[in-house]
Coordinates of C-alpha atoms and ligand atoms in Angstrom, one line a residue:
X5 CA 116.3 -26.5 -48.0
X6 CA 118.0 -27.0 -44.6
X7 CA 118.9 -30.7 -45.5
X8 CA 120.0 -29.9 -48.5
X9 CA 122.2 -27.2 -47.1
X10 CA 123.7 -29.5 -45.1
X11 CA 124.3 -32.3 -47.6
X12 CA 126.3 -29.9 -49.1
X13 CA 128.1 -28.7 -46.7
X14 CA 128.9 -32.5 -45.8
X15 CA 130.0 -33.0 -49.1
X16 CA 132.7 -30.0 -49.2
X17 CA 133.9 -31.2 -45.8
X18 CA 134.7 -34.3 -46.9
X19 CA 137.0 -32.7 -49.5
X20 CA 138.3 -30.1 -47.6
X21 CA 138.4 -31.5 -43.9
X22 CA 138.1 -28.1 -42.6
X23 CA 134.6 -28.0 -41.8
X24 CA 134.6 -30.4 -38.6
X25 CA 136.9 -29.9 -35.6
X26 CA 139.9 -32.3 -35.0
X27 CA 138.1 -33.3 -31.9
X28 CA 135.2 -34.9 -33.8
X29 CA 135.7 -37.8 -36.3
X30 CA 134.4 -37.2 -39.4
X31 CA 131.8 -39.7 -39.5
X32 CA 130.6 -39.6 -36.2
X33 CA 126.9 -38.5 -36.3
X34 CA 126.3 -34.9 -35.3
X35 CA 124.2 -35.1 -31.6
X36 CA 120.8 -34.1 -31.2
X37 CA 120.9 -31.0 -28.7
X38 CA 118.3 -30.2 -26.1
X39 CA 118.5 -27.4 -24.1
X40 CA 116.1 -27.1 -21.0
X41 CA 116.1 -23.7 -19.4
X42 CA 114.3 -23.5 -16.3
X43 CA 113.4 -20.2 -15.0
X44 CA 114.7 -18.4 -11.8
X45 CA 115.9 -22.0 -10.3
X46 CA 118.7 -21.3 -7.7
X47 CA 122.2 -22.8 -7.4
X48 CA 120.8 -24.5 -4.4
X49 CA 117.2 -25.8 -5.5
X50 CA 118.2 -29.1 -6.4
X51 CA 119.1 -32.0 -4.6
X52 CA 121.9 -33.0 -6.7
X53 CA 123.2 -29.2 -5.6
X54 CA 122.9 -30.0 -2.1
X55 CA 119.0 -28.9 -1.3
X56 CA 117.9 -31.1 1.8
X57 CA 113.9 -30.0 1.8
X58 CA 113.4 -31.6 -1.9
X59 CA 113.9 -34.4 -4.1
X60 CA 115.0 -33.8 -7.7
X61 CA 115.2 -37.6 -8.8
X62 CA 115.3 -36.9 -12.9
X63 CA 117.8 -34.2 -12.5
X64 CA 119.7 -35.9 -10.3
X65 CA 119.8 -38.9 -12.6
X66 CA 120.8 -36.4 -15.4
X67 CA 123.7 -35.2 -13.2
X68 CA 124.9 -38.9 -12.2
X69 CA 125.4 -39.7 -15.9
X70 CA 126.6 -36.5 -17.1
X71 CA 129.0 -33.3 -15.8
X72 CA 127.5 -31.2 -13.3
X73 CA 129.0 -27.6 -13.2
X74 CA 129.6 -25.7 -10.1
X75 CA 130.8 -22.4 -11.7
X76 CA 128.4 -22.0 -14.7
X77 CA 126.3 -18.8 -15.4
X78 CA 123.6 -17.1 -16.9
X79 CA 124.8 -14.0 -18.4
X80 CA 122.5 -11.9 -16.5
X81 CA 120.4 -12.0 -13.5
X82 CA 117.1 -11.6 -14.9
X83 CA 115.2 -13.5 -18.0
X84 CA 115.3 -11.4 -20.9
X85 CA 118.8 -10.1 -21.2
X86 CA 120.2 -13.9 -20.2
X87 CA 118.2 -15.6 -23.1
X88 CA 118.9 -12.2 -25.5
X89 CA 123.0 -13.0 -24.6
X90 CA 122.2 -16.8 -25.0
X91 CA 120.5 -16.9 -28.4
X92 CA 123.0 -14.1 -29.8
X93 CA 126.2 -14.5 -28.0
X94 CA 126.5 -11.1 -27.2
X95 CA 126.2 -9.3 -24.0
X96 CA 122.8 -7.9 -23.3
X97 CA 124.1 -5.0 -21.8
X98 CA 125.8 -3.7 -24.6
X99 CA 122.2 -2.9 -26.1
X100 CA 119.7 -0.7 -25.4
X101 CA 116.1 -2.3 -24.7
X102 CA 117.1 -5.6 -23.3
X103 CA 116.1 -5.5 -20.0
X104 CA 113.0 -7.4 -18.6
X105 CA 110.0 -6.7 -21.4
X106 CA 106.5 -6.1 -20.8
X107 CA 104.5 -8.6 -22.9
X108 CA 103.5 -6.2 -25.6
X109 CA 107.2 -5.7 -26.7
X110 CA 108.6 -5.8 -30.0
X111 CA 111.4 -8.2 -30.8
X112 CA 114.4 -7.4 -29.7
X113 CA 116.6 -9.5 -31.7
X114 CA 117.6 -8.5 -35.4
X115 CA 116.6 -11.2 -37.9
X116 CA 119.4 -9.8 -40.1
X117 CA 121.9 -11.0 -37.0
X118 CA 123.4 -14.4 -36.7
X119 CA 121.8 -16.4 -34.2
X120 CA 122.0 -19.5 -32.2
X121 CA 119.2 -21.4 -33.8
X122 CA 120.0 -20.0 -36.9
X123 CA 123.7 -21.3 -37.2
X124 CA 122.7 -24.7 -36.5
X125 CA 119.8 -24.5 -38.8
X126 CA 122.5 -23.3 -41.1
X127 CA 124.4 -26.3 -40.3
X128 CA 121.8 -28.6 -41.3
X129 CA 119.9 -28.9 -38.0
X130 CA 116.2 -29.0 -37.5
X131 CA 115.7 -26.2 -35.0
X132 CA 112.6 -25.4 -32.5
X133 CA 111.8 -23.6 -29.5
X134 CA 108.6 -24.7 -27.0
X135 CA 108.1 -22.8 -24.2
X136 CA 108.9 -19.3 -22.6
X137 CA 110.2 -16.8 -24.8
X138 CA 110.0 -13.2 -23.2
X139 CA 112.0 -11.4 -26.1
X140 CA 109.4 -9.7 -28.0
X141 CA 107.3 -10.5 -30.9
X142 CA 106.1 -8.1 -34.1
X143 CA 107.9 -4.6 -35.1
X144 CA 105.9 -2.7 -32.7
X145 CA 102.0 -2.3 -32.4
X146 CA 101.4 -5.9 -32.6
X147 CA 98.0 -7.1 -33.6
X148 CA 97.5 -10.6 -31.4
X149 CA 94.7 -11.4 -33.6
X150 CA 96.7 -11.3 -36.9
X151 CA 100.0 -13.0 -38.1
X152 CA 102.7 -12.7 -35.4
X153 CA 105.9 -11.8 -37.1
X154 CA 108.8 -10.9 -37.0
X155 CA 109.3 -13.8 -34.1
X156 CA 111.6 -17.0 -33.8
X157 CA 110.8 -17.9 -37.7
X158 CA 112.5 -15.0 -38.6
X159 CA 115.6 -15.5 -36.1
X160 CA 116.5 -19.4 -37.1
X161 CA 113.8 -21.6 -35.5
X162 CA 111.8 -23.8 -38.1
X163 CA 109.0 -24.3 -35.4
X164 CA 107.8 -22.3 -32.0
X165 CA 105.4 -23.2 -29.8
X166 CA 105.3 -20.5 -26.9
X167 CA 104.4 -18.5 -24.0
X168 CA 104.8 -15.0 -25.4
X169 CA 106.7 -13.5 -22.2
X170 CA 106.4 -14.4 -18.3
X171 CA 103.2 -16.4 -16.7
X172 CA 102.6 -13.2 -14.8
X173 CA 102.5 -10.9 -17.8
X174 CA 99.6 -10.6 -20.4
X175 CA 98.7 -11.9 -23.1
X176 CA 98.1 -15.2 -21.3
X177 CA 98.2 -17.3 -24.6
X178 CA 100.2 -19.7 -26.6
X179 CA 101.5 -18.8 -29.5
X180 CA 102.3 -21.5 -32.2
X181 CA 104.4 -20.5 -34.9
X182 CA 103.0 -17.2 -36.1
X183 CA 99.6 -17.5 -34.5
X184 CA 97.7 -17.4 -31.1
X185 CA 96.5 -21.3 -30.5
X186 CA 92.9 -21.5 -30.0
X187 CA 91.5 -17.8 -30.7
X188 CA 88.1 -17.5 -31.4
X189 CA 88.2 -14.2 -34.3
X190 CA 84.9 -13.1 -33.0
X191 CA 86.4 -12.4 -29.7
X192 CA 89.7 -10.7 -30.5
X193 CA 92.8 -10.1 -28.1
X194 CA 93.7 -6.4 -26.9
X195 CA 96.3 -5.8 -24.8
X196 CA 97.4 -2.5 -23.0
X197 CA 100.4 -2.0 -20.7
X198 CA 99.4 1.8 -19.7
X199 CA 95.6 1.4 -19.2
X200 CA 92.9 -0.9 -17.8
X201 CA 90.9 -1.8 -20.8
X202 CA 87.1 -2.9 -21.6
X203 CA 86.2 -2.6 -18.3
X204 CA 87.6 -5.9 -17.0
X205 CA 88.2 -6.3 -13.2
X206 CA 91.3 -6.0 -12.2
X207 CA 93.2 -7.3 -9.2
X208 CA 93.7 -3.9 -7.8
X209 CA 89.9 -2.7 -7.6
X210 CA 88.8 -6.6 -7.4
X211 CA 90.8 -8.5 -5.0
X212 CA 87.7 -10.5 -4.0
X213 CA 87.7 -12.3 -7.0
X214 CA 91.5 -13.7 -6.9
X215 CA 92.7 -16.7 -5.8
X216 CA 96.0 -15.5 -5.4
X217 CA 97.0 -12.3 -4.1
X218 CA 99.9 -10.1 -5.4
X219 CA 102.6 -9.1 -2.5
X220 CA 103.7 -6.4 -5.1
X221 CA 103.0 -5.7 -8.5
X222 CA 100.8 -7.8 -10.3
X223 CA 97.4 -6.3 -10.2
X224 CA 96.3 -5.8 -13.2
X225 CA 94.4 -8.0 -15.4
X226 CA 92.6 -11.2 -13.8
X227 CA 93.3 -14.1 -15.8
X228 CA 92.3 -17.6 -14.3
X229 CA 91.8 -16.0 -10.5
X230 CA 95.1 -14.6 -11.1
X231 CA 96.0 -10.8 -11.4
X232 CA 99.0 -10.3 -13.9
X233 CA 101.4 -7.5 -14.9
X234 CA 99.4 -5.5 -18.2
X235 CA 95.9 -5.7 -19.1
X236 CA 94.0 -7.7 -21.4
X237 CA 90.6 -8.4 -22.9
X238 CA 89.2 -10.9 -25.6
X239 CA 90.6 -14.3 -26.4
X240 CA 89.0 -16.0 -23.6
X241 CA 88.7 -19.5 -25.6
X242 CA 92.7 -19.0 -25.8
X243 CA 93.4 -18.4 -22.3
X244 CA 96.2 -21.0 -20.9
X245 CA 95.4 -23.1 -17.9
X246 CA 98.2 -22.6 -16.0
X247 CA 98.3 -25.8 -14.1
X248 CA 98.5 -27.4 -17.1
X249 CA 101.4 -25.5 -18.6
X250 CA 104.0 -27.9 -18.0
X251 CA 102.5 -30.7 -19.6
X252 CA 101.6 -28.9 -22.5
X253 CA 105.1 -27.7 -22.8
X254 CA 106.1 -31.2 -22.3
X255 CA 103.9 -32.5 -25.0
X256 CA 104.7 -30.2 -27.7
X257 CA 108.5 -31.0 -26.9
X258 CA 107.7 -34.3 -27.5
X259 CA 105.8 -33.5 -30.4
X260 CA 108.7 -31.7 -31.8
X261 CA 111.4 -34.4 -30.9
X262 CA 109.2 -36.8 -32.8
X263 CA 109.1 -34.9 -36.5
X264 CA 112.2 -36.9 -37.1
X265 CA 114.0 -36.0 -40.2
X266 CA 117.4 -37.6 -41.2
X267 CA 118.8 -34.3 -39.6
X268 CA 119.7 -33.6 -36.4
X269 CA 117.4 -31.2 -33.9
X270 CA 118.1 -28.6 -31.6
X271 CA 115.2 -27.9 -29.1
X272 CA 115.4 -25.0 -26.8
X273 CA 112.8 -25.9 -24.0
X274 CA 112.3 -23.1 -21.9
X275 CA 110.0 -23.7 -19.0
X276 CA 107.6 -21.8 -17.1
X277 CA 108.6 -23.0 -13.6
X278 CA 109.5 -22.2 -11.6
X279 CA 108.7 -18.4 -12.2
X280 CA 105.8 -16.6 -10.5
X281 CA 102.6 -17.3 -10.4
X282 CA 103.4 -20.9 -9.2
X283 CA 100.8 -22.8 -9.9
X284 CA 102.0 -26.5 -10.2
X285 CA 99.8 -28.8 -11.6
X286 CA 97.3 -30.6 -9.0
X287 CA 99.6 -33.8 -9.0
X288 CA 102.4 -32.2 -7.6
X289 CA 100.3 -29.8 -5.0
X290 CA 101.5 -30.5 -1.3
X291 CA 104.1 -33.0 -2.8
X292 CA 106.9 -30.6 -1.1
X293 CA 107.0 -29.3 2.4
X294 CA 107.7 -25.8 0.7
X295 CA 104.2 -25.0 -0.7
X296 CA 104.3 -23.7 -4.4
X297 CA 107.7 -23.0 -4.7
X298 CA 108.7 -26.2 -3.6
X299 CA 106.0 -28.1 -5.7
X300 CA 107.2 -26.2 -8.8
X301 CA 110.5 -27.5 -8.6
X302 CA 109.1 -31.4 -8.2
X303 CA 107.2 -30.2 -11.6
X304 CA 110.2 -28.9 -13.0
X305 CA 111.9 -32.3 -12.2
X306 CA 109.0 -34.1 -13.9
X307 CA 109.2 -32.1 -17.0
X308 CA 113.0 -32.5 -17.3
X309 CA 112.4 -36.4 -16.6
X310 CA 109.5 -36.7 -19.3
X311 CA 111.9 -35.2 -22.0
X312 CA 114.9 -37.5 -20.8
X313 CA 112.3 -40.7 -20.6
X314 CA 111.0 -39.7 -24.5
X315 CA 114.6 -39.9 -25.7
X316 CA 115.3 -43.0 -24.5
X317 CA 111.9 -44.8 -25.5
X318 CA 112.8 -43.2 -28.8
X319 CA 116.3 -44.4 -28.6
X320 CA 117.7 -41.0 -28.9
X321 CA 119.5 -40.5 -25.6
X322 CA 122.9 -41.8 -26.2
X323 CA 123.4 -39.3 -29.2
X324 CA 121.5 -36.3 -27.7
X325 CA 123.6 -33.5 -26.1
X326 CA 120.9 -32.7 -23.0
X327 CA 122.1 -29.2 -21.1
X328 CA 119.8 -28.0 -18.5
X329 CA 120.4 -24.6 -16.7
X330 CA 118.1 -21.7 -15.2
X331 CA 118.1 -18.2 -16.6
X332 CA 118.9 -16.2 -13.3
X333 CA 119.3 -17.0 -9.7
X334 CA 116.6 -17.8 -7.0
X335 CA 113.8 -15.5 -5.8
X336 CA 111.6 -16.2 -2.9
X337 CA 108.7 -13.7 -3.0
X338 CA 108.6 -12.2 -6.4
X339 CA 105.3 -10.7 -5.9
X340 CA 102.7 -13.2 -5.2
X341 CA 101.3 -14.5 -1.4
X342 CA 102.2 -17.9 -2.5
X343 CA 103.6 -19.2 1.2
X344 CA 107.4 -19.4 -0.4
X345 CA 108.4 -17.0 2.5
X346 CA 106.7 -19.4 5.2
X347 CA 107.3 -22.2 3.9
X348 CA 111.0 -22.1 3.0
X349 CA 112.0 -24.2 6.2
X350 CA 115.8 -24.2 6.1
X351 CA 116.3 -24.4 2.5
X352 CA 118.9 -22.0 0.9
X353 CA 117.5 -21.3 -2.8
X354 CA 121.0 -20.2 -3.9
X355 CA 123.0 -22.8 -1.8
X356 CA 126.2 -21.4 -0.5
X357 CA 126.0 -18.3 -2.6
X358 CA 125.0 -14.5 -1.5
X359 CA 122.1 -13.2 -3.2
X360 CA 119.9 -14.5 -5.8
X361 CA 117.8 -13.2 -8.9
X362 CA 118.5 -9.2 -9.4
X363 CA 121.7 -9.3 -7.3
X364 CA 125.2 -8.5 -8.4
X365 CA 126.2 -11.3 -5.8
X366 CA 127.0 -14.9 -7.0
X367 CA 123.4 -16.1 -6.5
X368 CA 122.1 -13.8 -9.2
X369 CA 123.7 -15.6 -12.0
X370 CA 125.7 -18.6 -11.2
X371 CA 122.9 -21.5 -11.6
X372 CA 122.9 -25.3 -12.0
X373 CA 124.2 -26.3 -15.2
X374 CA 124.3 -30.2 -16.4
X375 CA 125.5 -31.6 -19.6
X376 CA 124.5 -34.9 -20.4
X377 CA 125.2 -37.1 -23.8
X378 CA 125.9 -40.5 -22.8
X379 CA 128.1 -41.0 -26.3
X380 CA 130.3 -38.9 -25.6
X381 CA 130.7 -37.1 -21.7
X382 CA 132.2 -38.9 -18.9
X383 CA 130.1 -38.5 -15.8
X384 CA 131.9 -36.0 -13.3
X385 CA 131.7 -32.7 -11.6
X386 CA 133.3 -29.9 -13.0
X387 CA 134.5 -26.7 -11.8
X388 CA 135.4 -24.6 -15.1
X389 CA 134.3 -21.1 -15.8
X390 CA 131.5 -21.4 -18.2
X391 CA 128.8 -18.7 -19.5
X392 CA 125.5 -19.8 -21.5
X393 CA 126.5 -17.2 -23.8
X394 CA 129.4 -19.8 -24.9
X395 CA 126.9 -21.9 -26.5
X396 CA 126.7 -20.4 -29.6
X397 CA 130.8 -20.6 -30.3
X398 CA 130.6 -24.0 -28.3
X399 CA 127.9 -25.5 -30.5
X400 CA 129.4 -24.3 -33.6
X401 CA 132.1 -26.3 -33.0
X402 CA 130.0 -29.1 -32.2
X403 CA 127.9 -28.7 -35.7
X404 CA 130.9 -27.8 -37.6
X405 CA 129.8 -24.6 -38.3
X406 CA 132.2 -21.5 -38.6
X407 CA 131.7 -18.5 -36.9
X408 CA 132.5 -15.2 -38.9
X409 CA 134.1 -12.6 -37.2
X410 CA 131.5 -10.6 -36.1
X411 CA 129.0 -13.3 -35.2
X412 CA 128.4 -14.1 -31.3
X413 CA 130.7 -11.4 -30.4
X414 CA 130.9 -12.3 -26.7
X415 CA 130.9 -15.8 -26.8
X416 CA 134.0 -18.1 -26.2
X417 CA 134.1 -21.7 -27.2
X418 CA 134.5 -23.8 -23.9
X419 CA 133.2 -27.1 -25.7
X420 CA 136.1 -29.1 -24.1
X421 CA 134.7 -27.6 -20.6
X422 CA 131.4 -28.3 -21.6
X423 CA 132.1 -31.8 -22.3
X424 CA 133.9 -32.4 -19.0
X425 CA 137.1 -32.7 -21.1
X426 CA 138.8 -29.9 -20.0
X427 CA 138.9 -28.2 -16.6
X428 CA 139.2 -24.8 -18.1
X429 CA 136.7 -22.8 -19.5
X430 CA 136.8 -19.3 -19.7
X431 CA 139.4 -17.0 -18.0
X432 CA 137.2 -14.4 -17.2
X433 CA 133.2 -13.9 -17.4
X434 CA 131.2 -10.7 -17.0
X435 CA 128.2 -11.1 -15.0
X436 CA 124.9 -8.5 -15.4
X437 CA 122.8 -7.4 -12.7
X438 CA 122.3 -3.9 -11.1
X439 CA 125.8 -3.1 -12.0
X440 CA 128.3 -5.1 -13.7
X441 CA 130.8 -7.6 -12.2
X442 CA 133.8 -9.5 -13.5
X443 CA 135.3 -12.7 -12.4
X444 CA 138.5 -13.6 -13.3
X445 CA 140.8 -16.6 -11.5
X446 CA 140.1 -16.6 -7.8
X447 CA 138.6 -13.0 -8.0
X448 CA 135.4 -11.0 -8.5
X449 CA 135.1 -7.4 -8.7
X450 CA 131.5 -5.8 -8.4
X451 CA 131.8 -2.2 -9.6
X452 CA 130.3 0.9 -8.0
X453 CA 126.5 0.7 -7.6
X454 CA 125.2 2.8 -5.1
X455 CA 121.7 1.8 -3.5
X456 CA 119.6 0.0 -1.1
X457 CA 121.5 -3.1 0.1
X458 CA 118.2 -5.3 0.3
X459 CA 115.3 -5.1 -2.1
X460 CA 112.2 -4.3 0.1
X461 CA 110.3 -6.2 -2.4
X462 CA 112.0 -9.2 -2.9
X463 CA 114.0 -9.2 0.4
X464 CA 117.1 -10.1 -1.9
X465 CA 120.7 -8.8 -1.0
X466 CA 121.6 -6.9 -4.2
X467 CA 125.7 -6.3 -3.9
X468 CA 125.2 -2.5 -3.8
X469 CA 127.9 -0.2 -2.7
X470 CA 129.3 3.3 -3.4
X471 CA 132.8 1.8 -4.1
X472 CA 133.8 -1.1 -5.9
X473 CA 133.7 -4.6 -4.2
X474 CA 136.3 -7.4 -4.6
X475 CA 135.8 -11.0 -3.1
X476 CA 137.9 -14.0 -3.5
X477 CA 135.1 -16.0 -4.4
X478 CA 137.0 -19.8 -4.8
X479 CA 137.5 -19.3 -1.1
X480 CA 134.6 -16.9 0.0
X481 CA 131.9 -18.2 -2.3
X482 CA 129.4 -16.3 -0.2
X483 CA 131.3 -13.0 -0.7
X484 CA 131.4 -11.8 2.8
X485 CA 135.0 -10.5 3.0
X486 CA 135.0 -7.6 0.9
X487 CA 139.2 -7.2 -0.3
X488 CA 138.9 -3.8 -2.1
X489 CA 140.7 -1.8 0.7
X490 CA 143.4 -4.6 1.1
X491 CA 143.9 -5.4 -2.4
X492 CA 143.8 -2.3 -4.3
X493 CA 146.1 -3.7 -7.1
X494 CA 143.9 -6.5 -7.8
X495 CA 141.0 -4.6 -7.6
X496 CA 142.2 -2.3 -10.3
X497 CA 143.7 -5.1 -12.6
X498 CA 140.1 -6.4 -12.7
X499 CA 138.4 -2.9 -13.0
X500 CA 140.6 -2.6 -16.0
X501 CA 139.8 -5.8 -17.7
X502 CA 136.0 -5.0 -17.4
X503 CA 136.6 -1.4 -19.0
X504 CA 138.3 -3.4 -21.7
X505 CA 135.4 -5.7 -22.3
X506 CA 133.0 -2.5 -22.2
X507 CA 135.4 -1.0 -25.0
X508 CA 135.6 -4.1 -27.0
X509 CA 132.0 -4.8 -28.9
X510 CA 133.6 -8.2 -29.8
X511 CA 135.3 -9.8 -26.9
X512 CA 136.2 -13.1 -28.4
X513 CA 138.2 -11.5 -30.7
X514 CA 139.8 -8.4 -28.9
X515 CA 139.8 -9.4 -25.4
X516 CA 142.5 -11.8 -25.2
X517 CA 143.9 -12.5 -21.6
X518 CA 145.7 -15.6 -21.0
X519 CA 142.6 -17.2 -22.5
X520 CA 142.1 -20.7 -23.3
X521 CA 140.0 -19.2 -26.2
X522 CA 139.5 -22.0 -28.8
X523 CA 137.7 -20.0 -31.8
Ligands
NG6_30 C1 109.5 -8.4 -12.1 C2 108.3 -8.7 -11.5 C3 108.4 -10.0 -11.2 C4 108.6 -10.6 -12.6 C5 110.3 -10.1 -13.2 C6 110.5 -10.9 -14.9 C7 106.7 -6.8 -10.4 C8 106.4 -6.1 -9.1 N1 107.7 -8.0 -10.5 O1 109.0 -6.7 -12.5 O2 107.5 -10.9 -10.8 O3 108.2 -11.1 -13.7 O4 110.1 -8.9 -13.4 O5 111.3 -11.9 -14.3 O6 106.2 -6.9 -11.6 S1 112.1 -12.7 -15.4 O7 112.5 -13.9 -14.6 O8 111.2 -12.7 -16.3 O9 113.2 -11.8 -15.6
CA31 CA1 114.1 -15.9 -15.0

């Protein structure tokens, strides 16, 4: 059906000449799109972003052949809201219930709304997701032993191979399309996030059974010697092996790429690395001086390398747009005693930025991002301001799809910037962590948000303050000098813009500043 739709669209495009953006010749084949989405990887965690204690040769090679962005953002400083925004083109902070989800949450993306994969599917792409989901499954009280829906297949993916939530949340099983993989019906899975079930040992009561100990939280169900968040029983034959997860995802990603049809593909490949628990494969254990966190970065680099090599092998590299980025900034201790703090050495996971995951400072959402498409992109480094919520509108242009007014309400078409053809991306962007911040031009305003300056769990500087803060981030990327007192007009201007964005549920249409808004 998709292919037929594509042929129809292609036919009418030839007649009307309307569907393809002028920048693209009508005959050029549309590129495949591979989006490699890392978890918790910081701005300073790759050698191509200045890391000295670690080498990431595959991603460095990708950066050399593509555009490396220095001001690219996830929409939020945690996972679920970033993914929600990326797949819907809507800021997650506009919707209740889009914070970090438990593993038994219902699907938070309404199957009726336009989505990034759905838009590409309608435009004739074959769409797939492999890896971390964390957007909920089912519509409440999900039975993990039956048909799991709604899920990715209901929001525009043709196929799915998932880790349902996070590596540190139950259930610790894979879901393929609508079923748990390898489940024995005689050993059904039960999941509970409120109370222990089945009399099984827990991390709290049975620390002697653990091979990795929690530093905070993570003291419930024990799976593979690691205590997690949430309780589960059953499903023994279906449990994943943490150390094999990266290779499993690579295998499934390659399988998807190899189901080639005549249509281009879109693969959303979301890694578990480098989220906790950090249990990279034996091949990477001890490969860096930084313990499991460093080794997980090495494994992540390998993962990207495997996919890039495969594209090469299949002759697909030239016409595939590969984007590599991360869902939020870095965290060192995220709840397990895994040597990450002790072995950090001089490494700065957020590079020159302040804060990290969960934080209002730039370290929360400014993440590595590399775009490579040999047939189209000229290698370079770009300081354009771009956000992951912009993939939706940008890929719409790329694929020749038309966006309805209500679709992807906060997504701006920054395709020329993504392709390295323009140094201008967005005029402004909202960053979302504990509070909202707004970036425009040289400045950033963090809204007032009283609270402890440093998280006592993660030791991250949160960017809290009882008054708004203003930083000139172009000159002061480390956000050291608060200018709110000396530049009250600038603070007011940004604060008014933030209020306007909050009040305009379709910011692409309603918040036009001097914007290079191509839609
Ligand atoms: C936190 C977890 C953290 C991580 C995070 C979500 C505790 C104490 N901390 O609640 O370990 O799982 O949620 O991370 O449980 S994210 O990258 O998926 O947003
Ligand atoms: Ca994350």
